[in-house]
Short mmCIF file of C-alpha atoms in Angstrom, two decimals:
data_model
loop_
_atom_site.label_atom_id
_atom_site.label_comp_id
_atom_site.label_asym_id
_atom_site.label_seq_id
_atom_site.Cartn_x
_atom_site.Cartn_y
_atom_site.Cartn_z
CA PRO A 1 0.00 0.00 0.00
CA GLY A 2 1.16 3.53 -0.86
CA GLU A 3 3.28 2.41 -3.80
CA LYS A 4 2.90 4.01 -7.22
CA ILE A 5 2.19 1.54 -10.04
CA ILE A 6 1.98 1.98 -13.80
CA PHE A 7 -0.04 -0.24 -16.15
CA TYR A 8 1.66 -1.16 -19.44
CA PRO A 9 1.14 -0.58 -22.32
CA SER A 10 -1.62 1.96 -21.48
CA LEU A 11 0.69 3.94 -19.12
CA LYS A 12 -2.13 4.61 -16.67
CA GLU A 13 -0.79 5.42 -13.19
CA THR A 14 -2.21 5.14 -9.70
CA ILE A 15 -1.33 4.53 -6.05
CA VAL A 16 -2.09 1.19 -4.38
CA GLU A 17 -4.39 1.71 -1.39
CA THR A 18 -4.81 -1.93 -0.28
CA VAL A 19 -3.55 -5.36 -1.24
CA GLU A 20 -5.91 -8.28 -0.63
CA GLN A 21 -5.74 -12.03 -0.87
CA TRP A 22 -8.82 -14.19 -0.23
CA ASN A 23 -10.33 -12.74 2.96
CA LYS A 24 -7.17 -11.08 4.27
CA GLN A 25 -5.24 -7.83 3.89
CA LEU A 26 -1.58 -8.01 2.89
CA ILE A 27 1.28 -5.61 3.45
CA SER A 28 2.92 -6.61 0.16
CA ALA A 29 2.76 -9.12 -2.69
CA GLY A 30 5.29 -10.46 -5.15
CA ARG A 31 5.50 -11.57 -8.75
CA GLY A 32 3.17 -14.44 -9.60
CA GLU A 33 0.92 -14.12 -6.55
CA SER A 34 -2.85 -14.09 -7.04
CA ILE A 35 -4.01 -10.86 -5.38
CA GLY A 36 -6.48 -8.03 -5.65
CA ILE A 37 -5.68 -4.37 -5.20
CA THR A 38 -7.70 -1.28 -4.40
CA MET A 39 -6.43 1.75 -6.25
CA LYS A 40 -6.52 5.38 -5.16
CA ASP A 41 -7.84 6.52 -8.55
CA GLN A 42 -10.82 5.07 -10.37
CA ILE A 43 -9.26 4.08 -13.71
CA PHE A 44 -10.22 1.51 -16.31
CA VAL A 45 -7.44 -0.96 -17.04
CA GLU A 46 -7.92 -3.11 -20.13
CA ARG A 47 -7.36 -6.85 -20.06
CA GLY A 48 -3.74 -7.63 -20.85
CA ASN A 49 -2.20 -4.59 -19.13
CA ILE A 50 0.64 -5.40 -16.75
CA ALA A 51 1.02 -3.55 -13.43
CA VAL A 52 4.60 -2.72 -12.50
CA LYS A 53 6.35 -0.63 -9.88
CA GLU A 54 7.13 2.91 -10.97
CA ASN A 55 10.88 2.22 -11.19
CA GLN A 56 10.59 -1.03 -13.20
CA PRO A 57 9.26 0.02 -16.64
CA LEU A 58 8.61 -2.33 -19.54
CA ALA A 59 9.34 -1.59 -23.19
CA ILE A 60 6.32 -0.58 -25.25
CA THR A 61 6.67 -1.77 -28.82
CA GLU A 62 5.01 -2.12 -32.21
CA GLU A 63 7.59 -4.64 -33.46
CA ILE A 64 9.49 -7.44 -31.79
CA ARG A 65 12.74 -9.05 -32.88
CA ALA A 66 12.35 -12.62 -31.68
CA ARG A 67 13.62 -16.18 -31.89
CA ILE A 68 10.82 -18.66 -32.39
CA PHE A 69 10.42 -22.42 -32.45
CA TRP A 70 7.73 -23.43 -34.95
CA LEU A 71 5.60 -26.50 -34.14
CA GLY A 72 2.74 -25.93 -36.58
CA LYS A 73 1.88 -28.63 -39.13
CA GLU A 74 1.96 -26.11 -41.98
CA PRO A 75 4.94 -23.85 -42.67
CA LEU A 76 4.77 -20.36 -41.15
CA SER A 77 5.20 -17.80 -43.89
CA ALA A 78 5.83 -14.10 -43.71
CA ASN A 79 2.59 -12.07 -43.51
CA LYS A 80 0.58 -14.98 -42.08
CA ARG A 81 -1.53 -13.86 -39.09
CA PHE A 82 -1.69 -15.62 -35.73
CA THR A 83 -2.39 -14.84 -32.08
CA LEU A 84 0.60 -13.87 -29.94
CA VAL A 85 0.23 -14.47 -26.18
CA CYS A 86 2.74 -12.81 -23.84
CA THR A 87 1.83 -12.88 -20.13
CA THR A 88 -1.80 -11.63 -20.04
CA GLN A 89 -1.57 -9.92 -23.43
CA GLU A 90 -3.26 -11.62 -26.38
CA VAL A 91 -2.72 -9.80 -29.69
CA GLU A 92 -3.19 -10.57 -33.36
CA ALA A 93 0.23 -10.44 -35.03
CA GLU A 94 2.18 -11.45 -38.09
CA ILE A 95 5.75 -12.23 -39.09
CA ILE A 96 6.94 -9.38 -41.29
CA PHE A 97 10.47 -10.62 -41.88
CA ILE A 98 12.27 -13.94 -41.45
CA HIS A 99 15.96 -13.14 -40.92
CA ARG A 100 17.12 -16.73 -40.85
CA ARG A 101 15.96 -20.31 -40.46
CA ILE A 102 18.06 -22.34 -38.03
CA ASP A 103 18.46 -26.12 -37.69
CA PRO A 104 17.37 -26.88 -34.10
CA GLU A 105 19.73 -29.85 -33.77
CA THR A 106 22.97 -28.27 -35.00
CA LEU A 107 22.08 -24.55 -34.66
CA ASN A 108 23.51 -24.08 -38.16
CA ILE A 109 21.86 -21.45 -40.33
CA LEU A 110 19.74 -23.16 -42.98
CA GLN A 111 18.74 -20.05 -44.92
CA GLU A 112 19.08 -16.26 -44.66
CA ASN A 113 16.12 -14.02 -45.62
CA ALA A 114 13.69 -16.93 -45.73
CA GLN A 115 10.08 -16.85 -46.90
CA GLU A 116 8.80 -19.53 -44.52
CA ILE A 117 9.63 -21.58 -41.43
CA LEU A 118 9.11 -25.34 -41.53
CA THR A 119 7.82 -27.56 -38.73
CA ASN A 120 10.32 -28.00 -35.87
CA GLU A 121 12.60 -25.24 -37.10
CA VAL A 122 13.98 -22.29 -35.16
CA ALA A 123 13.99 -18.86 -36.78
CA ASP A 124 14.99 -15.27 -36.05
CA VAL A 125 12.10 -13.04 -37.09
CA ILE A 126 10.47 -9.63 -36.82
CA ILE A 127 6.92 -9.82 -35.46
CA ALA A 128 4.40 -7.00 -35.88
CA PRO A 129 1.57 -7.08 -33.32
CA LYS A 130 -1.61 -5.30 -34.46
CA LYS A 131 -1.52 -3.14 -31.30
CA THR A 132 1.24 -2.03 -28.97
CA MET A 133 2.56 -4.54 -26.46
CA ALA A 134 4.60 -4.33 -23.27
CA VAL A 135 7.57 -6.72 -23.25
CA ASP A 136 11.07 -7.23 -21.90
CA ARG A 137 14.10 -8.86 -23.43
CA PHE A 138 14.04 -12.52 -22.36
CA GLU A 139 17.58 -12.18 -21.00
CA GLU A 140 16.43 -9.38 -18.66
CA VAL A 141 13.03 -10.63 -17.45
CA PRO A 142 12.02 -14.11 -18.71
CA GLN A 143 8.40 -13.81 -17.54
CA THR A 144 7.66 -10.86 -19.85
CA GLY A 145 10.18 -11.88 -22.49
CA ARG A 146 8.63 -15.14 -23.68
CA PHE A 147 5.49 -15.86 -25.64
CA VAL A 148 3.44 -18.54 -27.39
CA ILE A 149 1.96 -18.49 -30.87
CA LEU A 150 -1.61 -19.72 -31.19
CA GLY A 151 -2.88 -21.11 -34.46
CA LYS A 152 -6.23 -22.59 -35.46
CA ASN A 153 -5.60 -25.77 -33.47
CA GLY A 154 -3.95 -24.36 -30.34
CA ILE A 155 -0.28 -23.75 -29.63
CA SER A 156 1.72 -23.68 -32.87
CA GLY A 157 4.99 -22.31 -31.55
CA GLY A 158 6.79 -20.32 -28.94
CA GLY A 159 9.55 -17.84 -28.66
CA ILE A 160 11.60 -15.31 -26.80
CA VAL A 161 11.94 -11.56 -27.20
CA LEU A 162 15.43 -10.57 -28.35
CA GLU A 163 14.63 -6.86 -28.70
CA ALA A 164 11.68 -4.46 -28.63
CA LEU A 165 11.57 -2.35 -31.80
CA GLY A 166 9.26 0.39 -32.98
CA LEU A 167 8.09 2.76 -30.23
CA SER A 168 10.44 2.70 -27.31
CA SER A 169 12.63 0.63 -25.17
CA ARG A 170 12.18 1.50 -21.51
CA THR A 171 9.49 4.16 -21.87
CA ASP A 172 9.80 7.17 -19.57
CA THR A 173 6.42 7.98 -18.02
CA SER A 174 7.32 11.18 -16.19
#
């Protein structure tokens, strides 16, 4: 209670008044705990926003440089749309560029500037979500730096964020 929090990617700010957990008040809570909070300000926070402490900002981005592992039965081609799920964010997205296809067994580069990724291949890509997302580099914060790709029949792949491109990295909210 009393701590300033910011919701990403909307950048709405407020002060935490109370922290609750099933029939009890808490003094604090940590990452991954299931809690409720009462906020000082009455603000609407859309599904998928991530609450963080004021001094721990996320990157807000329109493009993500990522490494993915493709499990789909059909090849994944550039410009094909899918659902990208990162933490509580669920966004329609597409691959806009495939830098390279990589053999998952040897980690040798199979092809530079590829047009598609085959089943069970790794690839370095640029992903364009249809709306801004809040992410971290996987190396910095794994929880907000990894994602899954949903296709028509469920999970079709997964990946890690190598870099946030587009809007900002480490947005300043002051």
